[in-house]
Structures are given as structure tokens and as C-alpha cells.
mmCIF file of C-alpha atoms and ligand atoms in Angstrom:
data_model
loop_
_atom_site.group_PDB
_atom_site.id
_atom_site.type_symbol
_atom_site.label_atom_id
_atom_site.label_comp_id
_atom_site.label_asym_id
_atom_site.label_seq_id
_atom_site.Cartn_x
_atom_site.Cartn_y
_atom_site.Cartn_z
ATOM 1 C CA MET J 1 155.651 81.263 -21.811
ATOM 2 C CA ALA J 2 154.838 80.945 -18.523
ATOM 3 C CA THR J 3 151.210 80.841 -18.790
ATOM 4 C CA VAL J 4 149.501 77.788 -19.889
ATOM 5 C CA VAL J 5 145.869 77.536 -21.066
ATOM 6 C CA ASP J 6 145.685 73.683 -20.658
ATOM 7 C CA LEU J 7 142.448 72.680 -22.513
ATOM 8 C CA ARG J 8 143.353 69.004 -23.262
ATOM 9 C CA SER J 9 141.158 67.852 -20.607
ATOM 10 C CA ASP J 10 139.146 68.732 -17.397
ATOM 11 C CA THR J 11 141.295 66.096 -15.735
ATOM 12 C CA VAL J 12 144.342 68.819 -15.579
ATOM 13 C CA THR J 13 143.293 70.806 -12.638
ATOM 14 C CA ARG J 14 145.359 71.449 -9.282
ATOM 15 C CA PRO J 15 143.448 71.102 -5.887
ATOM 16 C CA THR J 16 142.701 74.727 -5.001
ATOM 17 C CA PRO J 17 143.878 76.015 -1.528
ATOM 18 C CA GLY J 18 140.775 75.287 -0.053
ATOM 19 C CA MET J 19 140.566 71.784 -1.086
ATOM 20 C CA MET J 20 144.232 71.397 0.119
ATOM 21 C CA ALA J 21 143.257 72.336 3.473
ATOM 22 C CA ALA J 22 140.395 70.205 3.410
ATOM 23 C CA MET J 23 142.774 67.323 2.695
ATOM 24 C CA ALA J 24 145.582 68.432 5.218
ATOM 25 C CA SER J 25 142.902 68.163 7.819
ATOM 26 C CA ALA J 26 141.094 65.242 7.140
ATOM 27 C CA PRO J 27 140.752 62.647 9.659
ATOM 28 C CA LEU J 28 142.298 59.201 8.506
ATOM 29 C CA GLY J 29 142.035 55.647 9.253
ATOM 30 C CA ASP J 30 142.718 52.287 7.459
ATOM 31 C CA ASP J 31 139.772 52.196 4.826
ATOM 32 C CA VAL J 32 140.582 48.344 4.279
ATOM 33 C CA PHE J 33 139.371 48.107 7.887
ATOM 34 C CA GLY J 34 136.529 50.358 7.020
ATOM 35 C CA ASP J 35 138.358 52.731 9.607
ATOM 36 C CA ASP J 36 138.772 55.847 7.449
ATOM 37 C CA PRO J 37 136.115 58.470 8.826
ATOM 38 C CA SER J 38 136.767 60.609 5.468
ATOM 39 C CA VAL J 39 136.150 57.843 3.129
ATOM 40 C CA ASN J 40 133.113 56.707 5.130
ATOM 41 C CA ALA J 41 131.533 59.983 5.082
ATOM 42 C CA LEU J 42 132.493 60.560 1.271
ATOM 43 C CA GLN J 43 130.983 57.347 0.382
ATOM 44 C CA GLU J 44 127.789 58.448 2.749
ATOM 45 C CA LYS J 45 127.541 61.665 1.101
ATOM 46 C CA ILE J 46 127.417 60.675 -2.692
ATOM 47 C CA ALA J 47 125.059 57.851 -2.107
ATOM 48 C CA ALA J 48 122.702 59.961 -0.383
ATOM 49 C CA MET J 49 123.001 62.929 -2.842
ATOM 50 C CA LEU J 50 122.198 60.490 -5.679
ATOM 51 C CA GLY J 51 119.750 58.449 -3.793
ATOM 52 C CA PHE J 52 121.540 55.259 -3.152
ATOM 53 C CA GLU J 53 121.775 52.681 -0.174
ATOM 54 C CA ALA J 54 125.610 52.483 -0.472
ATOM 55 C CA ALA J 55 128.972 53.574 -2.282
ATOM 56 C CA LEU J 56 132.257 52.809 -2.688
ATOM 57 C CA PHE J 57 135.062 55.133 -3.319
ATOM 58 C CA VAL J 58 137.599 54.016 -5.874
ATOM 59 C CA PRO J 59 140.896 55.482 -7.186
ATOM 60 C CA THR J 60 139.684 55.809 -10.735
ATOM 61 C CA GLY J 61 137.012 56.022 -12.944
ATOM 62 C CA THR J 62 137.792 53.109 -14.913
ATOM 63 C CA GLN J 63 137.846 51.013 -11.851
ATOM 64 C CA SER J 64 134.534 51.863 -10.965
ATOM 65 C CA ASN J 65 133.100 50.851 -14.322
ATOM 66 C CA LEU J 66 135.078 47.612 -13.677
ATOM 67 C CA CYS J 67 133.586 46.973 -10.325
ATOM 68 C CA ALA J 68 129.841 47.708 -12.045
ATOM 69 C CA ILE J 69 130.492 45.208 -14.717
ATOM 70 C CA LEU J 70 131.758 42.553 -12.522
ATOM 71 C CA SER J 71 129.298 42.832 -10.005
ATOM 72 C CA HIS J 72 126.273 43.195 -12.223
ATOM 73 C CA CYS J 73 127.758 40.164 -14.620
ATOM 74 C CA GLN J 74 129.045 36.540 -14.290
ATOM 75 C CA ARG J 75 131.359 34.998 -16.632
ATOM 76 C CA GLY J 76 129.657 34.280 -20.012
ATOM 77 C CA ASP J 77 127.280 37.185 -19.425
ATOM 78 C CA GLU J 78 127.100 40.261 -21.819
ATOM 79 C CA TYR J 79 126.395 44.168 -21.302
ATOM 80 C CA ILE J 80 125.034 46.389 -24.102
ATOM 81 C CA VAL J 81 126.877 49.654 -24.519
ATOM 82 C CA GLY J 82 127.598 52.328 -27.118
ATOM 83 C CA GLN J 83 130.844 51.898 -29.471
ATOM 84 C CA MET J 84 132.086 55.462 -27.915
ATOM 85 C CA GLN J 85 131.441 54.567 -24.525
ATOM 86 C CA HIS J 86 134.435 54.696 -22.016
ATOM 87 C CA CYS J 87 133.562 51.172 -20.671
ATOM 88 C CA TYR J 88 133.815 49.736 -23.859
ATOM 89 C CA ARG J 89 136.454 51.801 -25.798
ATOM 90 C CA TRP J 90 138.718 53.326 -23.546
ATOM 91 C CA GLU J 91 139.413 50.712 -20.651
ATOM 92 C CA GLY J 92 141.287 48.009 -22.217
ATOM 93 C CA GLY J 93 138.625 45.552 -22.435
ATOM 94 C CA GLY J 94 138.779 45.166 -18.625
ATOM 95 C CA GLY J 95 135.515 43.765 -18.432
ATOM 96 C CA ALA J 96 136.547 40.651 -21.082
ATOM 97 C CA VAL J 97 140.251 40.568 -19.568
ATOM 98 C CA PHE J 98 139.097 40.420 -15.767
ATOM 99 C CA GLY J 99 135.748 39.247 -15.823
ATOM 100 C CA SER J 100 135.063 37.207 -19.068
ATOM 101 C CA VAL J 101 132.059 39.418 -19.780
ATOM 102 C CA GLN J 102 131.428 40.092 -23.355
ATOM 103 C CA PRO J 103 130.436 43.700 -24.357
ATOM 104 C CA GLN J 104 127.682 44.061 -27.090
ATOM 105 C CA PRO J 105 128.617 47.331 -28.665
ATOM 106 C CA LEU J 106 125.764 49.598 -30.611
ATOM 107 C CA GLU J 107 126.432 52.554 -32.788
ATOM 108 C CA HIS J 108 125.504 55.869 -31.671
ATOM 109 C CA GLN J 109 122.795 58.190 -33.090
ATOM 110 C CA PRO J 110 124.223 61.450 -33.756
ATOM 111 C CA ASP J 111 122.848 62.917 -30.621
ATOM 112 C CA GLY J 112 125.021 60.236 -28.635
ATOM 113 C CA SER J 113 122.097 58.064 -27.488
ATOM 114 C CA LEU J 114 121.634 54.436 -28.493
ATOM 115 C CA ARG J 115 118.260 53.591 -30.559
ATOM 116 C CA LEU J 116 115.867 51.934 -28.305
ATOM 117 C CA ALA J 117 114.903 49.555 -31.283
ATOM 118 C CA ASP J 118 118.977 48.803 -31.419
ATOM 119 C CA ILE J 119 119.157 47.994 -27.851
ATOM 120 C CA GLU J 120 115.996 45.637 -27.778
ATOM 121 C CA ALA J 121 117.426 43.686 -30.810
ATOM 122 C CA ALA J 122 120.452 43.396 -29.172
ATOM 123 C CA ILE J 123 119.041 41.608 -26.391
ATOM 124 C CA LYS J 124 119.708 37.930 -26.558
ATOM 125 C CA PRO J 125 116.942 35.149 -26.073
ATOM 126 C CA ASP J 126 117.809 32.484 -23.603
ATOM 127 C CA ASP J 127 119.209 30.099 -25.635
ATOM 128 C CA PRO J 128 122.696 28.193 -25.298
ATOM 129 C CA HIS J 129 124.065 29.618 -28.492
ATOM 130 C CA PHE J 130 124.048 33.237 -26.826
ATOM 131 C CA ALA J 131 125.638 34.941 -24.000
ATOM 132 C CA ARG J 132 123.277 36.276 -21.385
ATOM 133 C CA THR J 133 122.391 39.950 -21.940
ATOM 134 C CA ARG J 134 122.778 41.007 -18.425
ATOM 135 C CA LEU J 135 123.254 44.965 -18.200
ATOM 136 C CA LEU J 136 122.537 47.966 -20.416
ATOM 137 C CA ALA J 137 125.447 50.692 -19.787
ATOM 138 C CA LEU J 138 124.934 54.083 -21.028
ATOM 139 C CA GLU J 139 127.281 57.308 -20.432
ATOM 140 C CA ASN J 140 126.021 60.775 -19.766
ATOM 141 C CA THR J 141 127.597 63.238 -20.771
ATOM 142 C CA LEU J 142 129.310 61.242 -23.689
ATOM 143 C CA ALA J 143 131.860 63.520 -25.367
ATOM 144 C CA GLY J 144 130.387 66.570 -24.021
ATOM 145 C CA LYS J 145 126.936 65.656 -25.194
ATOM 146 C CA LEU J 146 123.560 65.204 -22.865
ATOM 147 C CA LEU J 147 121.306 62.631 -23.068
ATOM 148 C CA PRO J 148 117.849 64.017 -22.474
ATOM 149 C CA LEU J 149 116.258 62.597 -19.460
ATOM 150 C CA ALA J 150 113.038 61.280 -21.443
ATOM 151 C CA TYR J 151 115.438 59.275 -23.535
ATOM 152 C CA ILE J 152 117.094 58.069 -20.223
ATOM 153 C CA GLU J 153 113.762 57.155 -18.738
ATOM 154 C CA GLN J 154 112.750 55.061 -21.942
ATOM 155 C CA ALA J 155 115.869 53.349 -22.208
ATOM 156 C CA THR J 156 116.220 52.278 -18.743
ATOM 157 C CA GLN J 157 112.584 51.320 -18.519
ATOM 158 C CA LEU J 158 112.858 49.137 -21.280
ATOM 159 C CA ALA J 159 116.138 47.177 -19.911
ATOM 160 C CA GLN J 160 113.943 46.878 -16.894
ATOM 161 C CA ARG J 161 111.225 45.292 -18.795
ATOM 162 C CA LYS J 162 113.646 42.767 -20.318
ATOM 163 C CA GLY J 163 115.238 42.175 -16.894
ATOM 164 C CA LEU J 164 118.553 43.762 -17.569
ATOM 165 C CA ALA J 165 120.148 45.743 -14.912
ATOM 166 C CA ARG J 166 121.131 49.594 -15.710
ATOM 167 C CA HIS J 167 124.526 51.229 -15.004
ATOM 168 C CA LEU J 168 125.348 54.810 -16.041
ATOM 169 C CA ASP J 169 128.838 55.978 -16.571
ATOM 170 C CA GLY J 170 128.294 59.182 -15.143
ATOM 171 C CA ALA J 171 132.064 60.428 -15.036
ATOM 172 C CA ARG J 172 130.576 63.659 -15.784
ATOM 173 C CA LEU J 173 126.995 63.451 -14.516
ATOM 174 C CA PHE J 174 127.241 66.649 -12.615
ATOM 175 C CA ASN J 175 128.130 68.650 -15.826
ATOM 176 C CA ALA J 176 125.146 67.113 -17.346
ATOM 177 C CA ALA J 177 123.020 67.868 -14.362
ATOM 178 C CA ALA J 178 124.371 71.455 -14.539
ATOM 179 C CA ALA J 179 123.489 71.856 -18.084
ATOM 180 C CA GLN J 180 120.001 70.343 -17.532
ATOM 181 C CA ALA J 181 118.922 71.775 -14.457
ATOM 182 C CA ALA J 182 116.057 74.627 -15.154
ATOM 183 C CA PRO J 183 117.394 77.931 -14.989
ATOM 184 C CA SER J 184 114.814 79.199 -12.491
ATOM 185 C CA ASP J 185 115.759 76.973 -9.627
ATOM 186 C CA GLY J 186 119.270 75.865 -10.937
ATOM 187 C CA ASP J 187 119.019 72.481 -8.565
ATOM 188 C CA VAL J 188 122.048 70.850 -9.770
ATOM 189 C CA ARG J 189 121.859 68.143 -7.436
ATOM 190 C CA GLY J 190 118.188 67.155 -7.763
ATOM 191 C CA GLN J 191 118.651 66.890 -11.618
ATOM 192 C CA ALA J 192 121.622 64.823 -11.038
ATOM 193 C CA ARG J 193 119.502 62.444 -8.616
ATOM 194 C CA ARG J 194 116.605 62.374 -11.199
ATOM 195 C CA ILE J 195 119.216 61.241 -13.375
ATOM 196 C CA ALA J 196 120.745 58.724 -11.196
ATOM 197 C CA GLN J 197 117.627 56.949 -10.112
ATOM 198 C CA CYS J 198 116.817 55.816 -13.459
ATOM 199 C CA PHE J 199 119.645 53.340 -12.927
ATOM 200 C CA ASP J 200 120.906 50.341 -10.597
ATOM 201 C CA SER J 201 124.488 51.544 -10.471
ATOM 202 C CA VAL J 202 126.030 55.285 -11.397
ATOM 203 C CA SER J 203 129.604 55.630 -11.427
ATOM 204 C CA VAL J 204 130.946 59.519 -10.859
ATOM 205 C CA CYS J 205 134.499 60.951 -11.382
ATOM 206 C CA PHE J 206 135.584 63.342 -8.913
ATOM 207 C CA SER J 207 138.845 63.779 -10.819
ATOM 208 C CA LYS J 208 137.240 65.374 -13.911
ATOM 209 C CA GLY J 209 135.136 68.717 -13.728
ATOM 210 C CA LEU J 210 134.816 68.591 -9.949
ATOM 211 C CA GLY J 211 138.504 69.264 -9.721
ATOM 212 C CA ALA J 212 139.853 66.580 -7.480
ATOM 213 C CA PRO J 213 142.995 65.404 -7.756
ATOM 214 C CA ALA J 214 141.996 61.659 -8.067
ATOM 215 C CA GLY J 215 139.011 59.021 -7.365
ATOM 216 C CA SER J 216 135.638 58.041 -8.375
ATOM 217 C CA ALA J 217 132.499 56.978 -6.449
ATOM 218 C CA LEU J 218 130.376 53.747 -7.462
ATOM 219 C CA CYS J 219 126.775 54.170 -5.948
ATOM 220 C CA GLY J 220 124.222 51.218 -5.822
ATOM 221 C CA SER J 221 122.518 49.086 -3.377
ATOM 222 C CA ARG J 222 124.036 47.591 -0.319
ATOM 223 C CA GLU J 223 124.211 44.111 -1.782
ATOM 224 C CA LEU J 224 125.730 45.300 -5.224
ATOM 225 C CA ILE J 225 128.303 47.671 -3.253
ATOM 226 C CA ALA J 226 129.377 44.472 -1.300
ATOM 227 C CA ARG J 227 130.299 42.598 -4.547
ATOM 228 C CA ALA J 228 131.923 45.658 -5.983
ATOM 229 C CA ARG J 229 134.075 45.914 -3.013
ATOM 230 C CA ARG J 230 135.456 42.212 -3.561
ATOM 231 C CA VAL J 231 135.872 43.284 -7.386
ATOM 232 C CA ARG J 232 137.982 46.300 -5.934
ATOM 233 C CA LYS J 233 140.070 44.448 -3.757
ATOM 234 C CA MET J 234 140.921 41.987 -6.745
ATOM 235 C CA ALA J 235 141.922 44.871 -8.754
ATOM 236 C CA GLY J 236 144.189 46.474 -6.268
ATOM 237 C CA GLY J 237 142.263 49.221 -5.815
ATOM 238 C CA ALA J 238 141.666 48.941 -1.923
ATOM 239 C CA MET J 239 143.436 52.012 -0.582
ATOM 240 C CA ARG J 240 144.775 52.782 3.141
ATOM 241 C CA GLN J 241 144.386 56.235 4.635
ATOM 242 C CA ALA J 242 142.474 56.986 1.393
ATOM 243 C CA GLY J 243 140.685 60.094 3.185
ATOM 244 C CA LEU J 244 143.199 62.169 2.106
ATOM 245 C CA LEU J 245 141.535 61.900 -1.440
ATOM 246 C CA ALA J 246 138.097 61.231 -0.316
ATOM 247 C CA ALA J 247 138.229 64.621 1.517
ATOM 248 C CA ALA J 248 139.256 66.683 -1.582
ATOM 249 C CA ALA J 249 136.318 64.556 -3.311
ATOM 250 C CA SER J 250 134.002 65.557 -0.279
ATOM 251 C CA TYR J 251 135.109 69.410 -0.798
ATOM 252 C CA ALA J 252 134.672 69.325 -4.429
ATOM 253 C CA LEU J 253 130.956 67.796 -3.735
ATOM 254 C CA ASP J 254 130.589 70.917 -1.520
ATOM 255 C CA HIS J 255 132.254 73.738 -3.460
ATOM 256 C CA HIS J 256 132.538 72.783 -6.978
ATOM 257 C CA VAL J 257 128.981 71.261 -8.190
ATOM 258 C CA ASP J 258 127.195 74.865 -8.636
ATOM 259 C CA ARG J 259 130.229 76.375 -10.473
ATOM 260 C CA LEU J 260 130.170 73.765 -13.546
ATOM 261 C CA ALA J 261 127.860 76.273 -15.242
ATOM 262 C CA GLN J 262 130.962 78.572 -15.511
ATOM 263 C CA ASP J 263 132.973 75.921 -17.343
ATOM 264 C CA HIS J 264 130.158 75.560 -19.755
ATOM 265 C CA ALA J 265 129.688 79.184 -20.402
ATOM 266 C CA LEU J 266 133.561 79.203 -20.977
ATOM 267 C CA ALA J 267 133.023 76.563 -23.639
ATOM 268 C CA GLN J 268 130.214 78.717 -25.226
ATOM 269 C CA ARG J 269 132.824 81.852 -25.233
ATOM 270 C CA LEU J 270 135.486 79.612 -27.161
ATOM 271 C CA ALA J 271 132.930 78.307 -29.500
ATOM 272 C CA ALA J 272 131.549 81.730 -30.215
ATOM 273 C CA GLY J 273 135.087 83.220 -30.644
ATOM 274 C CA LEU J 274 135.952 80.449 -33.416
ATOM 275 C CA ALA J 275 132.600 80.902 -35.373
ATOM 276 C CA ASN J 276 133.248 82.052 -39.048
ATOM 277 C CA LEU J 277 136.804 81.223 -39.350
ATOM 278 C CA PRO J 278 137.433 79.599 -42.681
ATOM 279 C CA GLY J 279 139.029 75.981 -42.411
ATOM 280 C CA VAL J 280 137.041 75.235 -38.977
ATOM 281 C CA GLN J 281 133.669 73.821 -37.986
ATOM 282 C CA VAL J 282 132.827 74.313 -34.610
ATOM 283 C CA GLU J 283 129.941 72.231 -32.989
ATOM 284 C CA THR J 284 127.761 74.324 -30.150
ATOM 285 C CA PRO J 285 128.887 73.009 -26.999
ATOM 286 C CA GLN J 286 126.543 71.255 -24.385
ATOM 287 C CA THR J 287 128.470 71.157 -21.454
ATOM 288 C CA ASN J 288 132.352 71.687 -21.122
ATOM 289 C CA MET J 289 133.921 70.364 -24.335
ATOM 290 C CA VAL J 290 134.551 72.199 -27.699
ATOM 291 C CA PHE J 291 134.709 69.891 -30.670
ATOM 292 C CA VAL J 292 136.624 71.733 -33.671
ATOM 293 C CA ASP J 293 136.756 70.065 -36.885
ATOM 294 C CA LEU J 294 139.304 71.030 -39.545
ATOM 295 C CA VAL J 295 137.927 71.150 -42.894
ATOM 296 C CA GLY J 296 138.794 71.526 -46.399
ATOM 297 C CA PRO J 297 142.704 72.462 -46.696
ATOM 298 C CA ALA J 298 142.869 73.053 -43.155
ATOM 299 C CA ARG J 299 142.246 69.274 -42.699
ATOM 300 C CA GLU J 300 145.974 68.236 -42.768
ATOM 301 C CA GLN J 301 146.835 71.136 -40.585
ATOM 302 C CA SER J 302 146.045 69.865 -37.169
ATOM 303 C CA LYS J 303 149.414 68.760 -36.137
ATOM 304 C CA ALA J 304 151.029 72.583 -37.417
ATOM 305 C CA LEU J 305 147.971 74.080 -35.529
ATOM 306 C CA LEU J 306 148.631 72.045 -32.356
ATOM 307 C CA ALA J 307 152.442 72.831 -32.518
ATOM 308 C CA HIS J 308 151.475 76.719 -33.230
ATOM 309 C CA LEU J 309 149.097 76.678 -30.321
ATOM 310 C CA ALA J 310 151.660 74.873 -28.154
ATOM 311 C CA GLY J 311 154.124 77.844 -28.949
ATOM 312 C CA ARG J 312 151.800 80.301 -27.682
ATOM 313 C CA GLY J 313 150.881 78.240 -24.374
ATOM 314 C CA VAL J 314 147.773 76.786 -25.388
ATOM 315 C CA LEU J 315 147.539 72.855 -25.080
ATOM 316 C CA ALA J 316 144.690 70.928 -26.880
ATOM 317 C CA THR J 317 144.431 67.214 -28.411
ATOM 318 C CA GLY J 318 142.922 65.876 -31.308
ATOM 319 C CA LEU J 319 143.574 65.030 -35.220
ATOM 320 C CA TYR J 320 141.149 66.325 -37.621
ATOM 321 C CA ARG J 321 138.848 66.905 -34.983
ATOM 322 C CA LEU J 322 140.264 69.131 -32.156
ATOM 323 C CA ARG J 323 138.950 68.832 -28.604
ATOM 324 C CA PHE J 324 139.143 71.902 -25.990
ATOM 325 C CA ALA J 325 137.846 71.054 -22.392
ATOM 326 C CA THR J 326 136.967 73.729 -19.885
ATOM 327 C CA HIS J 327 137.341 73.555 -16.308
ATOM 328 C CA LEU J 328 138.029 75.069 -12.965
ATOM 329 C CA ASP J 329 141.608 76.296 -13.848
ATOM 330 C CA LEU J 330 140.622 78.387 -16.828
ATOM 331 C CA ASP J 331 139.120 81.774 -17.044
ATOM 332 C CA ALA J 332 137.769 83.900 -19.570
ATOM 333 C CA ALA J 333 141.157 85.420 -20.382
ATOM 334 C CA GLY J 334 142.670 81.938 -21.071
ATOM 335 C CA VAL J 335 139.905 81.227 -23.480
ATOM 336 C CA ASP J 336 140.273 84.702 -25.175
ATOM 337 C CA HIS J 337 143.960 83.646 -25.168
ATOM 338 C CA ALA J 338 143.410 80.606 -27.048
ATOM 339 C CA ILE J 339 140.775 81.919 -29.106
ATOM 340 C CA ALA J 340 143.233 84.611 -30.582
ATOM 341 C CA ALA J 341 146.058 82.092 -30.999
ATOM 342 C CA ILE J 342 143.763 79.927 -33.125
ATOM 343 C CA ARG J 343 142.714 83.068 -35.352
ATOM 344 C CA GLN J 344 146.248 84.183 -35.695
ATOM 345 C CA PHE J 345 147.106 80.554 -37.183
ATOM 346 C CA PHE J 346 144.223 80.801 -39.880
ATOM 347 C CA GLU J 347 144.520 84.363 -40.465
ATOM 348 C CA THR J 348 148.166 84.691 -41.302
ATOM 349 C CA SER J 349 148.694 84.730 -44.876
ATOM 350 C CA ASP J 350 152.271 83.959 -45.314
ATOM 351 C CA ARG J 351 151.700 80.531 -44.076
ATOM 352 C CA PRO J 352 151.540 78.073 -46.975
ATOM 353 C CA ILE J 353 148.532 76.090 -47.122
ATOM 354 C CA PRO J 354 149.078 72.623 -48.336
ATOM 355 C CA PRO J 355 147.257 71.535 -51.457
ATOM 356 C CA PHE J 356 144.095 69.471 -50.535
ATOM 357 C CA ARG J 357 144.331 65.878 -50.827
ATOM 358 C CA SER J 358 141.447 63.766 -51.201
ATOM 359 C CA THR J 359 141.466 60.669 -49.068
ATOM 360 C CA THR J 360 138.895 58.838 -51.444
HETATM 361 C C1 PLP M 1 137.640 59.794 -17.400
HETATM 362 C C2 PLP M 1 136.464 58.664 -17.537
HETATM 363 C C3 PLP M 1 136.488 57.831 -17.288
HETATM 364 C C4 PLP M 1 137.230 57.075 -16.313
HETATM 365 O O1 PLP M 1 137.931 57.894 -15.686
HETATM 366 P P1 PLP M 1 139.420 57.513 -15.285
HETATM 367 O O2 PLP M 1 139.707 58.164 -13.819
HETATM 368 O O3 PLP M 1 140.593 58.270 -16.059
HETATM 369 O O4 PLP M 1 140.026 55.718 -15.148
HETATM 370 C C5 PLP M 1 135.169 56.537 -17.315
HETATM 371 N N1 PLP M 1 134.257 57.105 -18.096
HETATM 372 C C6 PLP M 1 134.183 58.608 -18.501
HETATM 373 C C7 PLP M 1 132.934 58.825 -19.412
HETATM 374 C C8 PLP M 1 135.241 59.118 -18.539
HETATM 375 O O5 PLP M 1 135.516 60.523 -19.197
#
């Protein structure tokens, strides 16, 4: 079938015609010489938006986090981080590989937060036995979940009291801000800035919900960003006429921030459409991710379900726990098509259900 409802990730979006036009008309230069006007404008725009002195445009969120970790920490230092955070679990151990920086991972609470007592207990005293604890890294949103602003304030104040630097992996910071902005004023940018200002550095992705083809920015003090620029060069991330990409990111900041609430509404629509379906447990989504647990006999059927969906033009990821991400290239009709395809799988009576196998 021609129509594909791609719910694998919010990274699958294509640039819109408006974004393409912005890219095509972007003034360009060599950014390694600091000469690309579009890169410079983007860096100034995102730094000002989030209340930082400076920002650095990098090809990926992974490199942005790497630049942050290596700019805050020296060889033999450590950073406190959650088990499921991207900059611990999903980045090939880059901080350890490239920087000899040791992660100190902590378990998450069910809401995605790290317990303040766990953070405090993980901070090592100044003693030659221990790595030097230098940095607390948080992530918001984490698997689509929101960290409450009050929690972020407490955790980052604790870190500051203990002399740690604070980094936010805000790949989806604007999703968090869109979900938390007061419905009365809907000030998404103001909320993003309030969150960002709790940290010494913040990484944001333009290639996720914001819909740009590539690129992230690391924001921080002028001094931190100067160090990060050196790491970016070492990591091979200094690009030349990168303004082509920066222009897309800049367009996304102007046009795609306020619409993130629509993605969240589509996630709610998807979750509501799957409610009360036997074999399926749906978590109420907080932002643009819907997690669907397959339970009971259906637990063994994730592969069959994904294949059934792919045959109907619906793409998702997961095993036991399926993930559906909503984004810019999706509309209510696409979501309704996905709901119908999922329901059809569970409601078709002639499909044999394999016997339940206990894993214990
Ligand atoms: C996607 C993502 C990244 C990394 O971004 P890439 O551009 O894919 O390297 C970092 N952190 C979080 C939370 C992400 O979701």
C-alpha cells in the first residue's frame, strides 16, 4: 500500500516545502572559519531563546551530549545519569570511549525521575579511591515522560550545592515545554527557558519533533561552548556550509514549536483508540510517545503484530512493549488508520492465539 503511517520515531519527518525554501535561500559560508551567517544566526537564536550566552550547532544529539560531557568533565571524572538516559545507554559509551569519563548510572523512579537521595548518595567524597563526581545529567522528556519543573529545580539545586555542573539532554525539551506550558497563555518558549535555566548546559535536537532533517544545538556559557567547539572538531563534527541545515533548524524554531501540542493530541487520540482492547495495556501519554504493553497470551505476538501492521502500511517499533511516536508528518486520519489496523489484529477470531508461556 502506498500510504505509510510511520510511527517508529519523530525523526522520520521530511522537510516541509516551507523548510525546503528556507534552506534553498539560506546565506552560506564556511562555518569552520565562523563564516556561515545561517549557522551564526541559529546559534544566537537558540542561545537567546533558552537564556544562554552561547550555542554550538552540531550534526547530532549524540555529539551534542558528548561535547557537553567532555566539556564539563576531565579524564577520571564521573557524571551521574539515569540508567535509561540517552547519554548513558544509547550513545556507545562515548564519554568513556573518547573522554575517559566514567558514568555513575542510577535507577529511575516509575515517573522517570532520579531520587534526590540516590543522587546525593552517589556523589563521591574527595578521596583518591573515587572518581571525581563532576556532573549531573538529566533528560526531559525521557521516553515521552515529563520531569516536573519543581523536581528539576530540586535536583539541580542539590547538584549545585554539592559543586556539580548540570546538563540537560533536552532532545525533546520543546515537547516538555509544550506539555507543561499553562493552557491559559500557552507560552511554550517561556516554559522551555524556565526548564533550561536550571542547567549549565542544554542540548536540543532539531531533528526530532521540530522536523528538521538533521542537527542539534548545545547551549551554555561562552567558556563552556569554546571547550565544546574543540570537542566537536575532535569528533569530526565541524561542518562547512552547514547553514543549509541551520536554516532548516531555524525555520523549525519559528514554525514548529507551537504546533507540538498537535502531536500530543494525536498521541492521546491513539491511546484512547486502543483503550479496552484485550491483550493490550496502554499508558496515558504525556507527550508524543504512546507505549503499548502486550500482556497475557498477546505478549508473544509482538512480531506478528508488527508484521500485520507493516502489511497495512503502519510502522512501529518494540518487543513486548511497542512504541508509537507522533509527529509533524502524521494526521488524525493516519492515527485512525493505525488504530483500526491494531484493533483488527486483536479482534480477528480466526487467527490462532499461541498458548501462554510463563517465563518463570
Ligand atoms: C535522539 C536523542 C538523542 C540523540 O540524537 P541523535 O541526533 O540521534 O544522535 C539524544 N538524546 C535523546 C533523549 C534523544 O531522544
